[in-house]
Amino acid sequence: MIIKVLGTGCPNCLKLEASARIAAKELGLEAEIVKVTKIEEITAYGIMRTPGLVVDEKVVSYGKVLNPTEVKVLLEKVSAPGRLSGV
Amino acid sequence: MNLFVWINDVFLKMTWLYDSVGTVLGWFGLTHDSVLGAVLHFFLYDTIKIFILLSVLIFTVSTIQSYFPPERSRRILGRFKGIWGNLIGALLGTITPFCSCSSIPLFIGFTSAGLPIGVTFSFLISSPLVDLASILLLASVFNWKIALAYVVVGVLLAVFSGTIISKLHLEDQVASFAFNKPAFELDEETLTRKQRVSFAVDAVKDIVRKVWLYVLIGVGLGALIHNVVPEPLITGLLGQDKWYSVPLATLVGVPLYADIFGTLPIAEALVAKGAGIGTALSFLMGVTALSLPSMVLLSKVVKPKLLTIFAVIVTIGIMVIGFLFNAFGLGLL
C-alpha cells in the first residue's frame, strides 16, 4: 500500500503525515508513506484544499487534518475489499 | 432605548465589559487620570472583546461556510459569464473558507475547471478582505453604516480588479500546468450536522491559534496610539484633510501580513485620535488584501507581470476607496 500526503509543507500537512504514520503502524499495514510537495503534482489529484490523503492513487480525504483514528477508519475502508479477496 | 441599539450595545460593543474593566482597574487605583490606567483599560477591554467576538463569530460563520466548500463555489461559478462571474466570485469569496496555504491549489482548481482568471482573482481578493466575521467586527468597533459601506466597496474592488485582469487577457501569465485538467474527478462530500459543528469548532481553534499573537500586538499598538502618541502627530500625518495620509497608510499596510482581527484595534485607535476614516480603512484593506507572504505564494503560479498588475490595481483601488471615504465618509461616523 502506498499512502501519499499531499501538501506544500504547511503545519497541517505535517500533522496529517504523522497521523498517517501512526494509523498505518497501529493497523500493522505494510505501507509506504510518500510526501507530495510539488504543487503541479498536488493539483493533478484535483484537490483544492490541502492537506490531501491519497491511498493507492485514490483521493480519500482533502482539506482536513485527520487524527490517527480517522485515518485508520479510512484505511480500513480502502483495504477491506483486498483482505476479503485474499481469503 | 430601542431593541436594536440595546442588542448592539450589549453584544457587539459590549459596553458592560468596558464599564466592568474600568471598575476593576479602579480598585487598583488605575483610573483614566494615569496613562497606565488608560492604556490598560483599552488593552484589556479590547482583547477580551475581540476574543469573545472572534470565537462566537468564527463558530457561526464557519457553520455557514461549511455549506460552501470551494468545490461547490467552483461549480456555481461555472454558470456565470462576464462581469456576473466576477460579482458572484467576489461574493462567494466572502463565504468560502480557505486558508492562505490553500490559495494556490484553489487558484489552480479554478483555472483548470475553465474559470476565467479574472473571476479567480475577484475571489482571491475578496476572500481575505471581506469576510462575514469582519463585517460584524467593524460594526462593533465603528458602526453598522461603516461596516456595510466597507463590504460594498470591498466587493466592488474585487469585482473591478478581476474585470480589469480579465480584459487584459493575461492567460499567458499563468503557469501552464494550471490549465491542465486534473486526472481525477472528486466526489463532492456532504456533511452531517455533527461534522459541520466539529468543522466550526476546529475553525475556531485553528483561527484563535493563528491570530492571538496578532491580536495582542494589534491591541497593544492600538492602546499606545490611543493614549500615548500625541494627537497632533496623528492628525498631522493621517488627518482626513491631508491628501498624503491615504497613500501613506496604504503603502505601510500593503507589505504587512496580519488579519483583520489584529488590524482593527489599530484602525480604531487611529480614528479615535483624529485620523481620517478613509485613511484608517485604507490601512486595514492594505494589510488584509495584500501581503508579502501571499505574493510569494502566488508567484509560484503567476508570472511577475500579472503579479505586479494585480498588486498595482488593488493598491490603487484601496487608495481610491480611502480618498472617497475621507471626502464623503464623515457622515458615517
mmCIF file of C-alpha atoms in Angstrom, chain B residues 13-330:
data_model
loop_
_atom_site.group_PDB
_atom_site.id
_atom_site.type_symbol
_atom_site.label_atom_id
_atom_site.label_comp_id
_atom_site.label_asym_id
_atom_site.label_seq_id
_atom_site.Cartn_x
_atom_site.Cartn_y
_atom_site.Cartn_z
ATOM 1 C CA LYS B 13 -19.951 46.993 21.577
ATOM 2 C CA MET B 14 -20.065 45.234 24.963
ATOM 3 C CA THR B 15 -20.459 48.454 26.937
ATOM 4 C CA TRP B 16 -20.892 46.339 30.104
ATOM 5 C CA LEU B 17 -17.410 44.921 29.570
ATOM 6 C CA TYR B 18 -15.965 48.400 29.113
ATOM 7 C CA ASP B 19 -17.536 49.517 32.382
ATOM 8 C CA SER B 20 -16.525 46.438 34.359
ATOM 9 C CA VAL B 21 -12.912 46.589 33.182
ATOM 10 C CA GLY B 22 -12.914 50.245 34.294
ATOM 11 C CA THR B 23 -14.365 49.321 37.690
ATOM 12 C CA VAL B 24 -11.833 46.539 38.297
ATOM 13 C CA LEU B 25 -8.929 48.795 37.305
ATOM 14 C CA GLY B 26 -10.367 51.447 39.624
ATOM 15 C CA TRP B 27 -9.957 49.077 42.598
ATOM 16 C CA PHE B 28 -6.218 49.131 41.914
ATOM 17 C CA GLY B 29 -6.210 52.915 41.653
ATOM 18 C CA LEU B 30 -5.648 52.761 37.899
ATOM 19 C CA THR B 31 -8.091 55.345 36.599
ATOM 20 C CA HIS B 32 -8.030 57.271 33.337
ATOM 21 C CA ASP B 33 -6.116 60.025 35.128
ATOM 22 C CA SER B 34 -2.957 57.986 34.644
ATOM 23 C CA VAL B 35 -1.590 56.958 31.262
ATOM 24 C CA LEU B 36 -1.036 53.413 32.522
ATOM 25 C CA GLY B 37 -4.660 53.140 33.625
ATOM 26 C CA ALA B 38 -5.941 54.360 30.266
ATOM 27 C CA VAL B 39 -3.608 52.069 28.294
ATOM 28 C CA LEU B 40 -4.580 49.051 30.402
ATOM 29 C CA HIS B 41 -8.275 49.858 30.078
ATOM 30 C CA PHE B 42 -8.109 49.928 26.264
ATOM 31 C CA PHE B 43 -5.879 46.851 26.143
ATOM 32 C CA LEU B 44 -7.924 44.631 28.474
ATOM 33 C CA TYR B 45 -11.331 45.688 27.153
ATOM 34 C CA ASP B 46 -10.344 45.300 23.500
ATOM 35 C CA THR B 47 -8.505 41.998 23.994
ATOM 36 C CA ILE B 48 -11.366 40.362 25.889
ATOM 37 C CA LYS B 49 -13.970 41.760 23.493
ATOM 38 C CA ILE B 50 -12.109 40.614 20.388
ATOM 39 C CA PHE B 51 -11.572 37.095 21.714
ATOM 40 C CA ILE B 52 -15.242 36.734 22.701
ATOM 41 C CA LEU B 53 -16.417 38.077 19.336
ATOM 42 C CA LEU B 54 -13.811 36.056 17.475
ATOM 43 C CA SER B 55 -14.912 32.760 18.994
ATOM 44 C CA VAL B 56 -18.648 33.324 18.594
ATOM 45 C CA LEU B 57 -18.292 34.797 15.100
ATOM 46 C CA ILE B 58 -15.913 32.221 13.714
ATOM 47 C CA PHE B 59 -18.144 29.455 15.012
ATOM 48 C CA THR B 60 -21.258 30.909 13.378
ATOM 49 C CA VAL B 61 -19.519 31.889 10.190
ATOM 50 C CA SER B 62 -17.759 28.537 9.823
ATOM 51 C CA THR B 63 -21.065 26.729 10.138
ATOM 52 C CA ILE B 64 -22.423 28.802 7.251
ATOM 53 C CA GLN B 65 -19.169 28.294 5.361
ATOM 54 C CA SER B 66 -19.387 24.527 5.676
ATOM 55 C CA TYR B 67 -22.216 24.720 3.121
ATOM 56 C CA PHE B 68 -19.917 26.411 0.604
ATOM 57 C CA PRO B 69 -16.731 24.389 0.130
ATOM 58 C CA PRO B 70 -14.531 25.649 -2.732
ATOM 59 C CA GLU B 71 -15.632 22.671 -4.852
ATOM 60 C CA ARG B 72 -19.195 23.917 -4.693
ATOM 61 C CA SER B 73 -18.224 27.549 -5.329
ATOM 62 C CA ARG B 74 -16.321 26.423 -8.399
ATOM 63 C CA ARG B 75 -19.363 24.597 -9.727
ATOM 64 C CA ILE B 76 -21.647 27.599 -9.068
ATOM 65 C CA LEU B 77 -19.179 29.966 -10.747
ATOM 66 C CA GLY B 78 -19.078 27.870 -13.896
ATOM 67 C CA ARG B 79 -22.632 29.036 -14.624
ATOM 68 C CA PHE B 80 -21.902 32.768 -14.764
ATOM 69 C CA LYS B 81 -20.432 34.740 -17.639
ATOM 70 C CA GLY B 82 -18.641 38.082 -17.836
ATOM 71 C CA ILE B 83 -18.961 40.563 -15.015
ATOM 72 C CA TRP B 84 -21.562 38.369 -13.284
ATOM 73 C CA GLY B 85 -18.822 35.795 -12.838
ATOM 74 C CA ASN B 86 -16.672 38.423 -11.137
ATOM 75 C CA LEU B 87 -19.520 39.566 -8.913
ATOM 76 C CA ILE B 88 -20.559 36.080 -7.843
ATOM 77 C CA GLY B 89 -16.859 35.189 -7.444
ATOM 78 C CA ALA B 90 -16.351 38.149 -5.104
ATOM 79 C CA LEU B 91 -19.474 37.274 -3.106
ATOM 80 C CA LEU B 92 -18.546 33.602 -2.826
ATOM 81 C CA GLY B 93 -15.072 34.731 -1.759
ATOM 82 C CA THR B 94 -16.641 36.259 1.329
ATOM 83 C CA ILE B 95 -18.165 32.948 2.451
ATOM 84 C CA THR B 96 -15.869 30.236 1.110
ATOM 85 C CA PRO B 97 -13.412 29.009 3.713
ATOM 86 C CA PHE B 98 -9.846 28.674 2.709
ATOM 87 C CA CYS B 99 -6.548 29.016 4.488
ATOM 88 C CA SER B 100 -3.815 31.028 2.832
ATOM 89 C CA CYS B 101 -1.735 27.877 2.371
ATOM 90 C CA SER B 102 -4.525 26.583 0.118
ATOM 91 C CA SER B 103 -4.651 29.645 -2.134
ATOM 92 C CA ILE B 104 -2.502 28.028 -4.817
ATOM 93 C CA PRO B 105 -4.411 24.733 -5.102
ATOM 94 C CA LEU B 106 -7.569 26.820 -5.140
ATOM 95 C CA PHE B 107 -6.235 29.080 -7.880
ATOM 96 C CA ILE B 108 -5.297 26.068 -9.995
ATOM 97 C CA GLY B 109 -8.533 24.272 -9.148
ATOM 98 C CA PHE B 110 -10.470 27.222 -10.538
ATOM 99 C CA THR B 111 -8.427 27.761 -13.699
ATOM 100 C CA SER B 112 -8.201 24.066 -14.522
ATOM 101 C CA ALA B 113 -12.007 23.921 -14.379
ATOM 102 C CA GLY B 114 -12.056 26.574 -17.110
ATOM 103 C CA LEU B 115 -12.964 29.596 -14.999
ATOM 104 C CA PRO B 116 -11.544 32.892 -16.321
ATOM 105 C CA ILE B 117 -8.520 34.090 -14.329
ATOM 106 C CA GLY B 118 -10.277 37.417 -13.669
ATOM 107 C CA VAL B 119 -13.043 35.579 -11.809
ATOM 108 C CA THR B 120 -10.458 33.689 -9.773
ATOM 109 C CA PHE B 121 -8.779 36.972 -8.866
ATOM 110 C CA SER B 122 -12.105 38.512 -7.813
ATOM 111 C CA PHE B 123 -12.495 35.553 -5.489
ATOM 112 C CA LEU B 124 -8.933 35.753 -4.163
ATOM 113 C CA ILE B 125 -9.194 39.488 -3.484
ATOM 114 C CA SER B 126 -12.498 39.440 -1.645
ATOM 115 C CA SER B 127 -11.749 36.323 0.381
ATOM 116 C CA PRO B 128 -9.292 37.841 2.883
ATOM 117 C CA LEU B 129 -10.658 41.378 2.511
ATOM 118 C CA VAL B 130 -14.328 40.921 3.284
ATOM 119 C CA ASP B 131 -15.499 38.029 5.345
ATOM 120 C CA LEU B 132 -18.623 37.647 7.379
ATOM 121 C CA ALA B 133 -16.759 37.929 10.665
ATOM 122 C CA SER B 134 -15.054 41.157 9.639
ATOM 123 C CA ILE B 135 -18.408 42.794 8.935
ATOM 124 C CA LEU B 136 -19.663 42.205 12.482
ATOM 125 C CA LEU B 137 -16.326 43.219 13.929
ATOM 126 C CA LEU B 138 -16.397 46.520 12.025
ATOM 127 C CA ALA B 139 -19.930 47.090 13.264
ATOM 128 C CA SER B 140 -18.688 46.525 16.810
ATOM 129 C CA VAL B 141 -15.664 48.797 16.568
ATOM 130 C CA PHE B 142 -17.198 51.534 14.408
ATOM 131 C CA ASN B 143 -20.854 51.184 13.466
ATOM 132 C CA TRP B 144 -23.178 49.434 11.033
ATOM 133 C CA LYS B 145 -23.014 52.121 8.358
ATOM 134 C CA ILE B 146 -19.232 51.835 8.151
ATOM 135 C CA ALA B 147 -19.422 48.033 8.162
ATOM 136 C CA LEU B 148 -21.883 47.925 5.286
ATOM 137 C CA ALA B 149 -20.018 50.598 3.329
ATOM 138 C CA TYR B 150 -16.830 48.553 3.816
ATOM 139 C CA VAL B 151 -18.464 45.415 2.446
ATOM 140 C CA VAL B 152 -19.843 47.226 -0.589
ATOM 141 C CA VAL B 153 -16.538 48.867 -1.521
ATOM 142 C CA GLY B 154 -14.593 45.681 -0.744
ATOM 143 C CA VAL B 155 -16.747 43.616 -3.098
ATOM 144 C CA LEU B 156 -16.636 46.390 -5.735
ATOM 145 C CA LEU B 157 -12.836 46.438 -5.503
ATOM 146 C CA ALA B 158 -12.724 42.668 -6.052
ATOM 147 C CA VAL B 159 -15.153 42.813 -8.992
ATOM 148 C CA PHE B 160 -13.424 45.795 -10.564
ATOM 149 C CA SER B 161 -9.873 44.399 -10.233
ATOM 150 C CA GLY B 162 -10.937 40.988 -11.529
ATOM 151 C CA THR B 163 -12.720 42.560 -14.505
ATOM 152 C CA ILE B 164 -9.635 44.550 -15.498
ATOM 153 C CA ILE B 165 -7.480 41.423 -15.229
ATOM 154 C CA SER B 166 -9.982 39.592 -17.476
ATOM 155 C CA LYS B 167 -9.932 42.395 -20.047
ATOM 156 C CA LEU B 168 -6.143 42.437 -20.209
ATOM 157 C CA HIS B 169 -6.097 38.792 -21.400
ATOM 158 C CA LEU B 170 -3.157 37.695 -19.322
ATOM 159 C CA GLU B 171 -3.723 33.944 -19.518
ATOM 160 C CA ASP B 172 -0.133 33.521 -20.771
ATOM 161 C CA GLN B 173 0.990 34.949 -17.418
ATOM 162 C CA VAL B 174 -0.215 31.897 -15.534
ATOM 163 C CA ALA B 175 1.937 28.775 -15.259
ATOM 164 C CA SER B 176 0.779 26.365 -17.966
ATOM 165 C CA PHE B 177 0.183 23.433 -15.611
ATOM 166 C CA ALA B 178 -2.628 25.427 -14.003
ATOM 167 C CA PHE B 179 -4.735 24.785 -17.110
ATOM 168 C CA ASN B 180 -4.279 21.009 -17.058
ATOM 169 C CA LYS B 181 -7.428 19.093 -16.365
ATOM 170 C CA PRO B 182 -6.956 17.076 -13.188
ATOM 171 C CA ALA B 183 -6.559 13.362 -13.733
ATOM 172 C CA PHE B 184 -9.137 12.588 -11.066
ATOM 173 C CA GLU B 185 -12.725 13.623 -10.519
ATOM 174 C CA LEU B 186 -13.607 14.069 -6.885
ATOM 175 C CA ASP B 187 -16.976 13.432 -5.358
ATOM 176 C CA GLU B 188 -18.420 16.390 -3.544
ATOM 177 C CA GLU B 189 -18.797 15.420 0.046
ATOM 178 C CA THR B 190 -21.917 16.037 2.060
ATOM 179 C CA LEU B 191 -21.541 16.686 5.747
ATOM 180 C CA THR B 192 -23.761 15.705 8.620
ATOM 181 C CA ARG B 193 -24.792 18.303 11.162
ATOM 182 C CA LYS B 194 -22.339 16.834 13.656
ATOM 183 C CA GLN B 195 -19.497 17.156 11.138
ATOM 184 C CA ARG B 196 -20.436 20.786 10.483
ATOM 185 C CA VAL B 197 -20.272 21.562 14.199
ATOM 186 C CA SER B 198 -16.902 19.882 14.544
ATOM 187 C CA PHE B 199 -15.694 21.724 11.417
ATOM 188 C CA ALA B 200 -16.761 25.002 13.072
ATOM 189 C CA VAL B 201 -15.124 24.123 16.402
ATOM 190 C CA ASP B 202 -11.896 23.220 14.602
ATOM 191 C CA ALA B 203 -12.034 26.501 12.691
ATOM 192 C CA VAL B 204 -12.369 28.480 15.931
ATOM 193 C CA LYS B 205 -9.384 26.660 17.495
ATOM 194 C CA ASP B 206 -7.343 26.993 14.325
ATOM 195 C CA ILE B 207 -8.007 30.701 13.892
ATOM 196 C CA VAL B 208 -7.523 31.586 17.552
ATOM 197 C CA ARG B 209 -4.201 29.712 17.496
ATOM 198 C CA LYS B 210 -3.199 31.580 14.354
ATOM 199 C CA VAL B 211 -4.248 35.101 15.287
ATOM 200 C CA TRP B 212 -3.917 35.505 19.058
ATOM 201 C CA LEU B 213 -0.452 36.992 18.794
ATOM 202 C CA TYR B 214 -1.503 39.421 16.054
ATOM 203 C CA VAL B 215 -4.495 40.452 18.157
ATOM 204 C CA LEU B 216 -2.320 41.126 21.211
ATOM 205 C CA ILE B 217 0.198 43.098 19.145
ATOM 206 C CA GLY B 218 -2.598 44.974 17.354
ATOM 207 C CA VAL B 219 -4.447 45.833 20.546
ATOM 208 C CA GLY B 220 -1.163 46.764 22.242
ATOM 209 C CA LEU B 221 -0.276 49.175 19.435
ATOM 210 C CA GLY B 222 -3.845 50.453 19.475
ATOM 211 C CA ALA B 223 -3.642 51.122 23.220
ATOM 212 C CA LEU B 224 -0.382 53.032 22.781
ATOM 213 C CA ILE B 225 -1.754 55.090 19.895
ATOM 214 C CA HIS B 226 -4.900 55.740 21.882
ATOM 215 C CA ASN B 227 -3.204 57.025 24.990
ATOM 216 C CA VAL B 228 0.478 57.794 24.454
ATOM 217 C CA VAL B 229 1.032 59.048 20.899
ATOM 218 C CA PRO B 230 0.274 62.800 20.811
ATOM 219 C CA GLU B 231 -2.866 63.661 18.884
ATOM 220 C CA PRO B 232 -1.268 66.413 16.725
ATOM 221 C CA LEU B 233 1.155 63.801 15.369
ATOM 222 C CA ILE B 234 -1.719 61.610 14.154
ATOM 223 C CA THR B 235 -3.858 64.426 12.772
ATOM 224 C CA GLY B 236 -0.785 65.963 11.138
ATOM 225 C CA LEU B 237 0.208 62.729 9.382
ATOM 226 C CA LEU B 238 -3.095 60.942 8.952
ATOM 227 C CA GLY B 239 -5.825 63.581 9.330
ATOM 228 C CA GLN B 240 -8.577 63.352 6.752
ATOM 229 C CA ASP B 241 -7.667 66.781 5.335
ATOM 230 C CA LYS B 242 -4.142 65.589 4.494
ATOM 231 C CA TRP B 243 -4.094 64.238 0.946
ATOM 232 C CA TYR B 244 -0.950 62.183 1.557
ATOM 233 C CA SER B 245 -2.472 60.330 4.503
ATOM 234 C CA VAL B 246 -4.205 57.745 2.297
ATOM 235 C CA PRO B 247 -1.179 56.746 0.154
ATOM 236 C CA LEU B 248 0.939 56.682 3.300
ATOM 237 C CA ALA B 249 -1.453 54.373 5.174
ATOM 238 C CA THR B 250 -1.890 52.127 2.127
ATOM 239 C CA LEU B 251 1.812 51.760 1.395
ATOM 240 C CA VAL B 252 2.590 50.998 5.030
ATOM 241 C CA GLY B 253 -0.236 48.454 5.149
ATOM 242 C CA VAL B 254 0.367 46.569 1.907
ATOM 243 C CA PRO B 255 3.570 44.636 2.752
ATOM 244 C CA LEU B 256 2.362 43.789 6.264
ATOM 245 C CA TYR B 257 0.781 40.462 6.959
ATOM 246 C CA ALA B 258 -1.909 40.307 9.603
ATOM 247 C CA ASP B 259 -5.567 39.651 9.561
ATOM 248 C CA ILE B 260 -8.449 41.943 10.214
ATOM 249 C CA PHE B 261 -8.738 40.955 13.879
ATOM 250 C CA GLY B 262 -5.270 42.254 14.668
ATOM 251 C CA THR B 263 -5.544 45.315 12.445
ATOM 252 C CA LEU B 264 -8.898 46.680 13.556
ATOM 253 C CA PRO B 265 -7.760 47.829 17.030
ATOM 254 C CA ILE B 266 -5.045 49.903 15.342
ATOM 255 C CA ALA B 267 -7.531 51.418 12.889
ATOM 256 C CA GLU B 268 -9.921 52.073 15.781
ATOM 257 C CA ALA B 269 -7.297 53.926 17.789
ATOM 258 C CA LEU B 270 -6.136 55.923 14.757
ATOM 259 C CA VAL B 271 -9.670 57.139 14.081
ATOM 260 C CA ALA B 272 -10.224 57.972 17.754
ATOM 261 C CA LYS B 273 -7.095 60.143 17.651
ATOM 262 C CA GLY B 274 -8.174 62.076 14.590
ATOM 263 C CA ALA B 275 -7.072 60.016 11.580
ATOM 264 C CA GLY B 276 -9.473 60.107 8.643
ATOM 265 C CA ILE B 277 -11.882 57.170 8.395
ATOM 266 C CA GLY B 278 -10.768 56.632 4.780
ATOM 267 C CA THR B 279 -7.139 56.648 5.897
ATOM 268 C CA ALA B 280 -7.857 54.008 8.537
ATOM 269 C CA LEU B 281 -9.814 51.851 6.084
ATOM 270 C CA SER B 282 -7.001 52.082 3.522
ATOM 271 C CA PHE B 283 -4.600 50.797 6.141
ATOM 272 C CA LEU B 284 -6.990 47.996 7.072
ATOM 273 C CA MET B 285 -7.548 46.947 3.460
ATOM 274 C CA GLY B 286 -3.856 47.203 2.601
ATOM 275 C CA VAL B 287 -2.915 44.880 5.444
ATOM 276 C CA THR B 288 -5.601 42.286 4.761
ATOM 277 C CA ALA B 289 -5.810 42.209 0.954
ATOM 278 C CA LEU B 290 -2.140 42.194 0.021
ATOM 279 C CA SER B 291 0.925 40.983 1.834
ATOM 280 C CA LEU B 292 4.441 39.876 1.032
ATOM 281 C CA PRO B 293 3.872 36.246 2.111
ATOM 282 C CA SER B 294 0.779 35.856 -0.063
ATOM 283 C CA MET B 295 2.601 37.376 -3.045
ATOM 284 C CA VAL B 296 5.446 34.916 -2.598
ATOM 285 C CA LEU B 297 2.904 32.070 -2.611
ATOM 286 C CA LEU B 298 1.114 33.371 -5.697
ATOM 287 C CA SER B 299 4.386 33.804 -7.562
ATOM 288 C CA LYS B 300 4.530 30.001 -7.819
ATOM 289 C CA VAL B 301 1.730 30.020 -10.393
ATOM 290 C CA VAL B 302 1.519 33.616 -11.556
ATOM 291 C CA LYS B 303 4.290 35.246 -13.559
ATOM 292 C CA PRO B 304 5.801 38.556 -12.361
ATOM 293 C CA LYS B 305 3.942 40.719 -14.899
ATOM 294 C CA LEU B 306 0.466 39.604 -13.806
ATOM 295 C CA LEU B 307 1.509 39.618 -10.158
ATOM 296 C CA THR B 308 2.628 43.239 -10.496
ATOM 297 C CA ILE B 309 -0.564 44.232 -12.330
ATOM 298 C CA PHE B 310 -2.625 42.545 -9.604
ATOM 299 C CA ALA B 311 -0.752 44.332 -6.807
ATOM 300 C CA VAL B 312 -0.874 47.714 -8.561
ATOM 301 C CA ILE B 313 -4.603 47.552 -9.369
ATOM 302 C CA VAL B 314 -5.530 46.515 -5.838
ATOM 303 C CA THR B 315 -3.252 49.144 -4.271
ATOM 304 C CA ILE B 316 -4.713 51.918 -6.447
ATOM 305 C CA GLY B 317 -8.231 50.670 -5.692
ATOM 306 C CA ILE B 318 -7.557 50.805 -1.956
ATOM 307 C CA MET B 319 -6.273 54.379 -2.264
ATOM 308 C CA VAL B 320 -9.340 55.441 -4.271
ATOM 309 C CA ILE B 321 -11.580 53.952 -1.576
ATOM 310 C CA GLY B 322 -9.585 55.809 1.099
ATOM 311 C CA PHE B 323 -9.937 59.156 -0.716
ATOM 312 C CA LEU B 324 -13.678 58.604 -1.227
ATOM 313 C CA PHE B 325 -14.254 57.767 2.436
ATOM 314 C CA ASN B 326 -12.230 60.783 3.577
ATOM 315 C CA ALA B 327 -14.199 63.033 1.249
ATOM 316 C CA PHE B 328 -17.699 61.682 1.843
ATOM 317 C CA GLY B 329 -17.434 59.279 4.775
ATOM 318 C CA LEU B 330 -17.626 61.635 7.732
#
